[in-house]
PDB file of C-alpha atoms in Angstrom:
ATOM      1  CA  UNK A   1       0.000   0.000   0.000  1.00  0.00           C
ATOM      2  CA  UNK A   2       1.267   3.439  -1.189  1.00  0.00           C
ATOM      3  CA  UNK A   3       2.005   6.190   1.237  1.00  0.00           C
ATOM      4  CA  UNK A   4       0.067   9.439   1.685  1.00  0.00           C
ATOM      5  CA  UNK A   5       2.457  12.217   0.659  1.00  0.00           C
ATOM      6  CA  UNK A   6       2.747  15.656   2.667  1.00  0.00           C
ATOM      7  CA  UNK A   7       3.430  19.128   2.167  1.00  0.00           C
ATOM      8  CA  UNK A   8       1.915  20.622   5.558  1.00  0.00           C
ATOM      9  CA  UNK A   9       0.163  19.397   8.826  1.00  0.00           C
ATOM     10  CA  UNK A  10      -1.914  16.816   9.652  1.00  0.00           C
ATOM     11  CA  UNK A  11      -3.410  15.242   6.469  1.00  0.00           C
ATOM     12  CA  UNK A  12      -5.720  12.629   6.184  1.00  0.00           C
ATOM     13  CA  UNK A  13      -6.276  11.881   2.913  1.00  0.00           C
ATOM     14  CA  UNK A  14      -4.849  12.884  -0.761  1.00  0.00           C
ATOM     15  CA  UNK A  15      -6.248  15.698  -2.309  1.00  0.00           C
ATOM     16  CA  UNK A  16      -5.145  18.866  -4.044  1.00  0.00           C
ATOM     17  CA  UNK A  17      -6.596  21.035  -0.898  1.00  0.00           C
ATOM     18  CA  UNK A  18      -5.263  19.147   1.920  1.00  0.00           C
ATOM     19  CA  UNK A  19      -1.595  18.101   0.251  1.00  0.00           C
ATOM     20  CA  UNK A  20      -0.832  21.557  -0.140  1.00  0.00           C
ATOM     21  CA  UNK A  21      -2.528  23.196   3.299  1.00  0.00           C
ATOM     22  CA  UNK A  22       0.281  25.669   4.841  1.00  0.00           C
ATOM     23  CA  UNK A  23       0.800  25.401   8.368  1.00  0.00           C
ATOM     24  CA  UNK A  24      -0.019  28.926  10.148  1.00  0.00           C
ATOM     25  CA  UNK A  25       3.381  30.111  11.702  1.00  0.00           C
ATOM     26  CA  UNK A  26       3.303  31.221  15.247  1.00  0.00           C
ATOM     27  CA  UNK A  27       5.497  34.285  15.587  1.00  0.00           C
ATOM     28  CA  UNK A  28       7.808  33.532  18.631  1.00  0.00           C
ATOM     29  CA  UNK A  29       8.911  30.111  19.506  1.00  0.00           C
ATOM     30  CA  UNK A  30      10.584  28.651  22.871  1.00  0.00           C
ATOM     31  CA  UNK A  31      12.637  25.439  23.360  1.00  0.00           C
ATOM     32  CA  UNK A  32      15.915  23.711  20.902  1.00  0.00           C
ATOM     33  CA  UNK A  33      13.542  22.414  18.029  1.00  0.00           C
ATOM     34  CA  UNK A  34      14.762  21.169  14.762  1.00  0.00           C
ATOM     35  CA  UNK A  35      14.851  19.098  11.378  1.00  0.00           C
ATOM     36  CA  UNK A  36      14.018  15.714  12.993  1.00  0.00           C
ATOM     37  CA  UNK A  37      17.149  14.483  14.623  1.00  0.00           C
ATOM     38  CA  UNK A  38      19.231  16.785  13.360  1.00  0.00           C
ATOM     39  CA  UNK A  39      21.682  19.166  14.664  1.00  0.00           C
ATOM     40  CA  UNK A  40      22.100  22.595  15.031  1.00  0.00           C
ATOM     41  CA  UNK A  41      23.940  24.951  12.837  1.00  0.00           C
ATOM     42  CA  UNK A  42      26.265  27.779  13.618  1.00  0.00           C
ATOM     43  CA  UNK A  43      26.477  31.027  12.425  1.00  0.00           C
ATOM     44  CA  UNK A  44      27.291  31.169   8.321  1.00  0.00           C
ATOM     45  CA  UNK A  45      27.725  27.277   8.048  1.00  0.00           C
ATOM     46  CA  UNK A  46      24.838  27.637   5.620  1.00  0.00           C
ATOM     47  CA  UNK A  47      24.911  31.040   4.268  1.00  0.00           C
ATOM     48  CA  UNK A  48      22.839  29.710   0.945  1.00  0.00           C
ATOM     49  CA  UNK A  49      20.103  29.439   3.245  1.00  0.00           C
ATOM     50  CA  UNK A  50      17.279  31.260   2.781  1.00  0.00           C
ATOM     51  CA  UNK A  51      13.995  31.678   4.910  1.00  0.00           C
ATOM     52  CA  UNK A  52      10.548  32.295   3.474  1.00  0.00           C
ATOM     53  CA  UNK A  53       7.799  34.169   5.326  1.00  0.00           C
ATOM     54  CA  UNK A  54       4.650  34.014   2.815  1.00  0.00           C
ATOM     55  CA  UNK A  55       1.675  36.008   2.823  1.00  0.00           C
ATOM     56  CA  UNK A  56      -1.685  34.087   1.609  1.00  0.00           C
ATOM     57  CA  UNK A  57      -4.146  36.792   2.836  1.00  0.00           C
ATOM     58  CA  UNK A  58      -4.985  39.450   5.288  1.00  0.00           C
ATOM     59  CA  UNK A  59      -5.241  36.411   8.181  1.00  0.00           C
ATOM     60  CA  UNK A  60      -2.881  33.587   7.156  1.00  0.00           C
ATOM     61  CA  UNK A  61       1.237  33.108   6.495  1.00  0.00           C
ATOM     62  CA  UNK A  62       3.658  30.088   6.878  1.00  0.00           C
ATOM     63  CA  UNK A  63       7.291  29.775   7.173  1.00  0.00           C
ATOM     64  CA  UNK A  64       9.379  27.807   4.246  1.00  0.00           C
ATOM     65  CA  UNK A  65      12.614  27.489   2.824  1.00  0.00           C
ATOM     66  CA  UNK A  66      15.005  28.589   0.030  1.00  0.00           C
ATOM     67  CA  UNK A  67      18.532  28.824  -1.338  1.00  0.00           C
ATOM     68  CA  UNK A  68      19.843  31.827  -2.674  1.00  0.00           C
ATOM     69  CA  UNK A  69      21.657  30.892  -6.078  1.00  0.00           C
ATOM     70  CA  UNK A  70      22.418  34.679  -7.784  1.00  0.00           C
ATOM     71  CA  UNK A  71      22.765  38.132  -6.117  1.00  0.00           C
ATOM     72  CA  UNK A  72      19.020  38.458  -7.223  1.00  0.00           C
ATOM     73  CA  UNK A  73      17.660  35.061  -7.367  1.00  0.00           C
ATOM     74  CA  UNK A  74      16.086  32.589  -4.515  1.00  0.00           C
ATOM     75  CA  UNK A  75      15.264  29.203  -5.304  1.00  0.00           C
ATOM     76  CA  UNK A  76      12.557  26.766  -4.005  1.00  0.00           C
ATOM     77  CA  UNK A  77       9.776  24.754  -4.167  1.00  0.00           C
ATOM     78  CA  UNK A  78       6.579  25.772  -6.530  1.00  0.00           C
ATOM     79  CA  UNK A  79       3.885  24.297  -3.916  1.00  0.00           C
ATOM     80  CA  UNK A  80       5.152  26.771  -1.332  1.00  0.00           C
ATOM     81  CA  UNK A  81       4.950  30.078  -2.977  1.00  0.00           C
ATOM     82  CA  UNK A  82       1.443  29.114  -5.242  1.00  0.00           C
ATOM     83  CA  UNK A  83      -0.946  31.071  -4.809  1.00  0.00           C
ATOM     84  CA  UNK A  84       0.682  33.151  -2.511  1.00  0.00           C
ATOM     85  CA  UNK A  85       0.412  37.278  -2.424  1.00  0.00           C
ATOM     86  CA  UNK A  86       3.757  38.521  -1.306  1.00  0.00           C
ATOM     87  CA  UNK A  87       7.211  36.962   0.428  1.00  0.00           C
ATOM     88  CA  UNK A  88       9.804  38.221   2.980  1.00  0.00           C
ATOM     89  CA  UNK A  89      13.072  36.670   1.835  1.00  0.00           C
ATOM     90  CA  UNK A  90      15.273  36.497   5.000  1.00  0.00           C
ATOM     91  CA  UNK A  91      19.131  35.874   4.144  1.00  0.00           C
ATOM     92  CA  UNK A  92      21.881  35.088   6.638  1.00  0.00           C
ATOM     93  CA  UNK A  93      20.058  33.673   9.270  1.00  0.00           C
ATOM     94  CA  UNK A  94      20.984  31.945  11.643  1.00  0.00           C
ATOM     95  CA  UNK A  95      18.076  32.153  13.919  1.00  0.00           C
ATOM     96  CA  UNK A  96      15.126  32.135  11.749  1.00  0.00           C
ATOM     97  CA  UNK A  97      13.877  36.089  11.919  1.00  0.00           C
ATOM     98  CA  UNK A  98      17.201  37.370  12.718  1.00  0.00           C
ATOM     99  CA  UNK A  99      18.675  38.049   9.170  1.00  0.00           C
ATOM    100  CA  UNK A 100      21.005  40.013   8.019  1.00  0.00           C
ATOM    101  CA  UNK A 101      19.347  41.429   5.428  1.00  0.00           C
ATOM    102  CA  UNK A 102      15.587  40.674   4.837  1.00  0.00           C
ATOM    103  CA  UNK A 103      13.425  42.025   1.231  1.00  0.00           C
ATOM    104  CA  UNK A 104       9.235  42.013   0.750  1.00  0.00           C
ATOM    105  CA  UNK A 105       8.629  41.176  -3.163  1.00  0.00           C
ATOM    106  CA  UNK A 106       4.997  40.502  -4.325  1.00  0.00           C
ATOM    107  CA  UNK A 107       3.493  37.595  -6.459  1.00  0.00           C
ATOM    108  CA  UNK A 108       4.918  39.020  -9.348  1.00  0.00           C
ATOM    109  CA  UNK A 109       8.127  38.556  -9.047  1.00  0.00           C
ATOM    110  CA  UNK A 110       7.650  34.773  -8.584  1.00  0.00           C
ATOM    111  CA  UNK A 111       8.015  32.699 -11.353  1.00  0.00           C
ATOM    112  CA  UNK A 112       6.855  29.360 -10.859  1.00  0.00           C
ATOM    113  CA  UNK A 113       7.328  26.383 -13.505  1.00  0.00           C
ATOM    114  CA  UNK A 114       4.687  26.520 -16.210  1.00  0.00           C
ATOM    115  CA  UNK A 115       4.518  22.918 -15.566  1.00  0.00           C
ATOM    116  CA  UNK A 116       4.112  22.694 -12.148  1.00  0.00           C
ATOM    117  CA  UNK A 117       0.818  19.793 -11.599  1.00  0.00           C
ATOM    118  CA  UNK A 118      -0.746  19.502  -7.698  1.00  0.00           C
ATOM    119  CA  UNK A 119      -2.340  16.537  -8.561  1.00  0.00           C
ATOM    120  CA  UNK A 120       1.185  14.230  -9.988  1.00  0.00           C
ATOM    121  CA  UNK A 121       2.852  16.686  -7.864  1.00  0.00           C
ATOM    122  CA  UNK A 122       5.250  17.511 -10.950  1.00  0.00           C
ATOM    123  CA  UNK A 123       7.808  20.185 -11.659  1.00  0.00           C
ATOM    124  CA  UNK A 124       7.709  21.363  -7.782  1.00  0.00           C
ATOM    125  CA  UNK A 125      10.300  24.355  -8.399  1.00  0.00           C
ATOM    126  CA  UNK A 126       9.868  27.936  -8.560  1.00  0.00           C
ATOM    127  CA  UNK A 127      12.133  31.311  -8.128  1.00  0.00           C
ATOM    128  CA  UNK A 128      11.478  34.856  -6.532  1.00  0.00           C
ATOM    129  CA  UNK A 129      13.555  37.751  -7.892  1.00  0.00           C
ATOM    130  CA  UNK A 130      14.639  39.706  -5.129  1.00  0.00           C
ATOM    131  CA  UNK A 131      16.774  43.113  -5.210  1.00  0.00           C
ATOM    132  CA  UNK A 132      20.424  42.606  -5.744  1.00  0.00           C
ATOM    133  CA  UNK A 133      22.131  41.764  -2.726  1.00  0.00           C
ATOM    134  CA  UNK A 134      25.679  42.060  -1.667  1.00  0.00           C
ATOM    135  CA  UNK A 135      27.493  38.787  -0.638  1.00  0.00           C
ATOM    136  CA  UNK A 136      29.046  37.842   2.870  1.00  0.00           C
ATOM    137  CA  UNK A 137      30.698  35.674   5.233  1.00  0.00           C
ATOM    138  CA  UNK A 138      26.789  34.729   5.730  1.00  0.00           C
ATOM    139  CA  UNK A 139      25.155  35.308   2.719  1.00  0.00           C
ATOM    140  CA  UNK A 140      26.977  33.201  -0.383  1.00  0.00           C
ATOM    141  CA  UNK A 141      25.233  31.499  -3.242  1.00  0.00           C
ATOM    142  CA  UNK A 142      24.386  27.873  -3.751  1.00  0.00           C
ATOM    143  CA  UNK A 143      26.792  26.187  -6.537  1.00  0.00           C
ATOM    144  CA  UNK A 144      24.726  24.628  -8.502  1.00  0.00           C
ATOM    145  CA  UNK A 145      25.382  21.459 -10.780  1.00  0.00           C
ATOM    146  CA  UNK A 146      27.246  21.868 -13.749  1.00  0.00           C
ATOM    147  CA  UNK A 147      25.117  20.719 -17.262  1.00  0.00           C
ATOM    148  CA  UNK A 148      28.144  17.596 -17.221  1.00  0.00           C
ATOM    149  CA  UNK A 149      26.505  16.477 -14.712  1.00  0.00           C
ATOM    150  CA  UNK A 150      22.913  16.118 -15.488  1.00  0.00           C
ATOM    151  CA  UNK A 151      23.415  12.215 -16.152  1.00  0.00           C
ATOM    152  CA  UNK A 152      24.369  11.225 -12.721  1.00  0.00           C
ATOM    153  CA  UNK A 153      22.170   9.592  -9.966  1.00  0.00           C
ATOM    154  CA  UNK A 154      24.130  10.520  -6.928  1.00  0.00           C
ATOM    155  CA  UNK A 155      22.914   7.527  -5.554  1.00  0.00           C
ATOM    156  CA  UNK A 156      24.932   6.281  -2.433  1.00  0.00           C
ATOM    157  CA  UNK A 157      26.271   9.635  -1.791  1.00  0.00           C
ATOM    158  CA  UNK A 158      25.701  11.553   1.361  1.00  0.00           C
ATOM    159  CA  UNK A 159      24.132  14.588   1.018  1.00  0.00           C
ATOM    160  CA  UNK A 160      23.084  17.427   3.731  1.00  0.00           C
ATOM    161  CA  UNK A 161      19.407  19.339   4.078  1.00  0.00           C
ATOM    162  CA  UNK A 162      18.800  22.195   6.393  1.00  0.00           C
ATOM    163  CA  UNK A 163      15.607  24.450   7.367  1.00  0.00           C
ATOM    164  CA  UNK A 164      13.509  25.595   9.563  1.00  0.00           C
ATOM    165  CA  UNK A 165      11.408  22.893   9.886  1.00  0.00           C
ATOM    166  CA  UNK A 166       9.281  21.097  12.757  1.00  0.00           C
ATOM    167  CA  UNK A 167      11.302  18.808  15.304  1.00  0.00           C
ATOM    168  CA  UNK A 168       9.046  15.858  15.473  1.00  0.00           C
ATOM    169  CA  UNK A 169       5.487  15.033  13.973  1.00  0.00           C
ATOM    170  CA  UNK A 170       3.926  16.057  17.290  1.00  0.00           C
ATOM    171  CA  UNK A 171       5.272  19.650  17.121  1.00  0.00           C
ATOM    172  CA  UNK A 172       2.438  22.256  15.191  1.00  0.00           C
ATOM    173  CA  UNK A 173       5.186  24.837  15.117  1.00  0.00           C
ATOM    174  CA  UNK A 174       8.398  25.595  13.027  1.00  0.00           C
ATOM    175  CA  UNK A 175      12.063  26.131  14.984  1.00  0.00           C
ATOM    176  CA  UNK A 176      14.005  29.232  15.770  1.00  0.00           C
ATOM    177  CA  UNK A 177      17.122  27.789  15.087  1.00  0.00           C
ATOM    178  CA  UNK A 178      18.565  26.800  11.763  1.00  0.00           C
ATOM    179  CA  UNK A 179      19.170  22.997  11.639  1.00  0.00           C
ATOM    180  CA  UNK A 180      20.823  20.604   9.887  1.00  0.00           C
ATOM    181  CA  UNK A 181      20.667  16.932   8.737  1.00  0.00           C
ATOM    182  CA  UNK A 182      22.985  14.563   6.552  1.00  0.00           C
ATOM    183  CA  UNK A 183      21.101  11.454   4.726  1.00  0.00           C
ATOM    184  CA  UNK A 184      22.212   9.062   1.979  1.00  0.00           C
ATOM    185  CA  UNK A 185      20.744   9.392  -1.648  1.00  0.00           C
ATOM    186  CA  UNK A 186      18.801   6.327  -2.758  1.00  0.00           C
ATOM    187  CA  UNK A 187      17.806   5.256  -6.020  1.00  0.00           C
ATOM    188  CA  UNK A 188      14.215   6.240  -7.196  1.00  0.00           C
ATOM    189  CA  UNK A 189      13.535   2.511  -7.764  1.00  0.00           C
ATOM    190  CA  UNK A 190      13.466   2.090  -3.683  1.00  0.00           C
ATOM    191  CA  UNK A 191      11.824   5.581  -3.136  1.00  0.00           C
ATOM    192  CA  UNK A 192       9.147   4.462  -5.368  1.00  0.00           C
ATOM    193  CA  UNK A 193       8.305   1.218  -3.837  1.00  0.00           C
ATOM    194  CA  UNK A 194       6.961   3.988  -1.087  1.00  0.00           C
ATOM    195  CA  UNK A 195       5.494   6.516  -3.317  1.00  0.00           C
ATOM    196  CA  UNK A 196       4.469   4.486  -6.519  1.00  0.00           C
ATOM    197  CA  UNK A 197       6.148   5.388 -10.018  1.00  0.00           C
ATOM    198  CA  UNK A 198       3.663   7.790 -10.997  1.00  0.00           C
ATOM    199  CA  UNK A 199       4.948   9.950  -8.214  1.00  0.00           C
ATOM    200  CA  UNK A 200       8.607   8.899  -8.056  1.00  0.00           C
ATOM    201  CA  UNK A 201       9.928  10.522 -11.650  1.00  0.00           C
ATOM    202  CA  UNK A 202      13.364  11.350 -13.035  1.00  0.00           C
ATOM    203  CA  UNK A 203      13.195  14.685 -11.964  1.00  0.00           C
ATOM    204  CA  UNK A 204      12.943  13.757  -7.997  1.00  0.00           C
ATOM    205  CA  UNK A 205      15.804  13.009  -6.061  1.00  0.00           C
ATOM    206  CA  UNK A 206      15.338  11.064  -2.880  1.00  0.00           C
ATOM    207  CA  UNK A 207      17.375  10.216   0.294  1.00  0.00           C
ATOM    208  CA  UNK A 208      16.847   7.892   3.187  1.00  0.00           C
ATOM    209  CA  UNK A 209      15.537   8.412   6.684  1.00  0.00           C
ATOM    210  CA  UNK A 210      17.881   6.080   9.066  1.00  0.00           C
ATOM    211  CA  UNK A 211      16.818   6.633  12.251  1.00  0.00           C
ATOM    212  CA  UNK A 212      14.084   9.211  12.029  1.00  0.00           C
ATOM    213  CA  UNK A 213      16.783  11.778  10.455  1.00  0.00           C
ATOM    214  CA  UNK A 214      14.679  13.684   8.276  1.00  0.00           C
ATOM    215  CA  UNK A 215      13.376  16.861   6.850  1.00  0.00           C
ATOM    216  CA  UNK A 216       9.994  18.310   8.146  1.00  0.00           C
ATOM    217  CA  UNK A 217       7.192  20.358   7.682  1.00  0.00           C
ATOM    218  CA  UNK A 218       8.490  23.982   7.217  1.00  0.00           C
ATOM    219  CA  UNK A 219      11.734  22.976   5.354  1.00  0.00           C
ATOM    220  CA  UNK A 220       9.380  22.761   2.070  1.00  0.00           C
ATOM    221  CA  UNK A 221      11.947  24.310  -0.367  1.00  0.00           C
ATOM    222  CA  UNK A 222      15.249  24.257   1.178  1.00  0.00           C
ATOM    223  CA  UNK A 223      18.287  23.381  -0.192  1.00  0.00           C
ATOM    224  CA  UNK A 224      19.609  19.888  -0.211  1.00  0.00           C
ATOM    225  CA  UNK A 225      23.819  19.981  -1.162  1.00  0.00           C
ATOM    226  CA  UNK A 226      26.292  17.388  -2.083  1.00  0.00           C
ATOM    227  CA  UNK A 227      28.466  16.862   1.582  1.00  0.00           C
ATOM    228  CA  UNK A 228      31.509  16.445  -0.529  1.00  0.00           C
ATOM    229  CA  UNK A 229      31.318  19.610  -2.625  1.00  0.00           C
ATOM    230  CA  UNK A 230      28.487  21.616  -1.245  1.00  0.00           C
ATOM    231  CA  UNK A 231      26.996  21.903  -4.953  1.00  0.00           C
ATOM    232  CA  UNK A 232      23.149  21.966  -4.623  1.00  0.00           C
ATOM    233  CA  UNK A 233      21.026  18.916  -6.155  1.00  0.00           C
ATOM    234  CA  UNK A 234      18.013  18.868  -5.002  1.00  0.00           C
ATOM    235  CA  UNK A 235      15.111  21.070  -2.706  1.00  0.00           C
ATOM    236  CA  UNK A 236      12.800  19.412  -0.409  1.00  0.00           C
ATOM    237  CA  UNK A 237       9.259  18.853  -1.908  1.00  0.00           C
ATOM    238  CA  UNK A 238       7.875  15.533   0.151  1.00  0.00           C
ATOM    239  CA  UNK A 239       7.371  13.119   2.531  1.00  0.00           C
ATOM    240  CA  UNK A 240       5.033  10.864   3.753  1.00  0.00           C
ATOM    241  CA  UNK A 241       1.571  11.714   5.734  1.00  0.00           C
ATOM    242  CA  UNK A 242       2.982   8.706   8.424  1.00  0.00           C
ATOM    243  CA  UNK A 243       4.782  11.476   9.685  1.00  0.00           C
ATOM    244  CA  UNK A 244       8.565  12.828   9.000  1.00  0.00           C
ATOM    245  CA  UNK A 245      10.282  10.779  11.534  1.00  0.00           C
ATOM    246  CA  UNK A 246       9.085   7.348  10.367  1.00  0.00           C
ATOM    247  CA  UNK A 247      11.782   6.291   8.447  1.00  0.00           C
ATOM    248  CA  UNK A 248      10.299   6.532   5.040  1.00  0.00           C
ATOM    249  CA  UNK A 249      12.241   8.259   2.349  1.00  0.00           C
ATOM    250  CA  UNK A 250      12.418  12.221   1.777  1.00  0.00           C
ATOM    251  CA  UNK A 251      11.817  13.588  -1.439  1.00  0.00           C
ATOM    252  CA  UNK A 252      13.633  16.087  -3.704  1.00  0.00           C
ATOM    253  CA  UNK A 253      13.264  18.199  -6.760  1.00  0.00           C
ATOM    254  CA  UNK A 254      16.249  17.291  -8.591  1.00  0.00           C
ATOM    255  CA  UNK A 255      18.070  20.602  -9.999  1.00  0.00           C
ATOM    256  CA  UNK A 256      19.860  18.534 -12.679  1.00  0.00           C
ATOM    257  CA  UNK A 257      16.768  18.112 -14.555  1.00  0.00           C
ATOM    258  CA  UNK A 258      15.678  22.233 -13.975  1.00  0.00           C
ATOM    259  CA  UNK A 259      19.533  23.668 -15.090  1.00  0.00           C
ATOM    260  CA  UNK A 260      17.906  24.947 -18.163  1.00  0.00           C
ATOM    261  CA  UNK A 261      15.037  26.132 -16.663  1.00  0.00           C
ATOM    262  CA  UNK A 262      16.868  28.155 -14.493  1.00  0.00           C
ATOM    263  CA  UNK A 263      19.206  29.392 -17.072  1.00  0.00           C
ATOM    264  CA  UNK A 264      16.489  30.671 -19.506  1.00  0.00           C
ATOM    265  CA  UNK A 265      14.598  32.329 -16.066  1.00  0.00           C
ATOM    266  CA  UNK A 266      17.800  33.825 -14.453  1.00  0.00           C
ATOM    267  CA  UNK A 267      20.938  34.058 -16.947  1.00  0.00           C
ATOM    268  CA  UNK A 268      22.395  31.579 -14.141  1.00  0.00           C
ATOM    269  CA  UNK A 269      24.308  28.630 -15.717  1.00  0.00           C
ATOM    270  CA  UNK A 270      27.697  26.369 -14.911  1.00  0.00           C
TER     271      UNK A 270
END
């Protein structure tokens, strides 16, 4: 039996409404929560991080993720910032509304994948233009992959995810604190004995969950990077309804298949 597949809180069943429900973000939080058994980063260990307040209307907002990849360019997941009216981009934090520079763009400087699908949860990336911004020791852009390398799997390799994201399924709020995690790539065969194939395509990436290590609700759209280069493949787009700590595998948009994408949107390329 296939897995329910989640976005946000507490869903019950799969449906275009409830996969892509945005958890309402409580302003201040208390206590050491995380990315499910992860660890805690220090100051500019991550400075391609990006965190994404989002406006949906006068009463509602959640908290996401993003990786800056150009002086004027964030990158992250399409079912986060759809349907969405405007977006605080908050660079070079550390602890997650303490940036060191922060910019408010509205809906139409988001571009999100003419392809994008909510129902076969396709082409699940998206970009927000931002003003330029000036580089430091905590605000650097993602490397992304090179087009050489749009044939490999990176299956077996260890790569490293980091957010905002809830500490455990029983938590209904994001973390303060930027956290970390580092999981092994599987192939999308094994992901997709979870998921099903018409989920689990060529242009997901997806990593086990040993031990409950995993990304969470609120890291939607966060960068996931190589360990032994730091070049960016992937940003978080899924997991399983069970819950994020269950063990079941973590799923990816995979940035090899999007380099042209990009490169048409933002002049980026490598």
């Amino acid at each position: 039996m296939k897995l329910l597949i989640v976005f946000a809180l507490a869903l019950v069943a799969v449906s275009a409404e409830e996969l892509y429900q945005r958890e309402i973000v409580v302003p201040v939080l208390e206590g050491d929560e995380r990315i499910t058994n992860g660890q805690t980063a220090t100051v500019g260990q991550f400075p391609y991080q990006v965190g994404l307040f989002l406006k949906l209307s006068a009463l509602s907002s959640a908290w996401y993720g993003g990786s800056i990849i150009g002086n004027q360019w964030v990158l992250t997941a399409a079912h986060c910032t759809d349907g969405v009216q405007s977006v605080t981009v908050y660079l070079g934090a550390t602890v997650r509304t303490s940036a060191e520079v922060t910019y408010t763009v509205d809906k139409s400087n988001i571009i999100i994948h003419s392809g994008w699908n909510s129902n076969n949860l396709r082409n699940d990336i998206s970009l927000i233009k931002i003003p330029s911004v000036a580089y430091s020791s905590r605000i650097q852009a993602a490397r992304l992959p090179a087009i050489s390398s749009s044939y490999s799997t990176y299956a077996g390799d260890y790569a490293i995810a980091s957010g905002w994201g809830r500490i455990s399924d029983s938590a209904s709020v994001v973390t303060n604190n930027l956290q970390w995690a580092r999981m092994q790539v599987i192939t999308n065969s094994v992901c997709a004995a979870t998921y099903g194939t018409s989920i689990v395509v060529s242009s997901n990436i997806c990593v086990s969950t040993d031990g409950g290590v995993s990304t969470c609700n609120g890291d939607s759209g966060g960068p996931l990077v190589l360990e032994s280069n730091k070049i960016q493949i992937g940003l978080t787009s899924f997991g399983a309804a069970a819950g994020c700590a269950k063990g079941y595998p973590a799923a990816f948009t995979r940035l090899t298949s999007y380099l042209d994408w990009i490169r048409i949107n933002t002049g980026i390329s490598y």
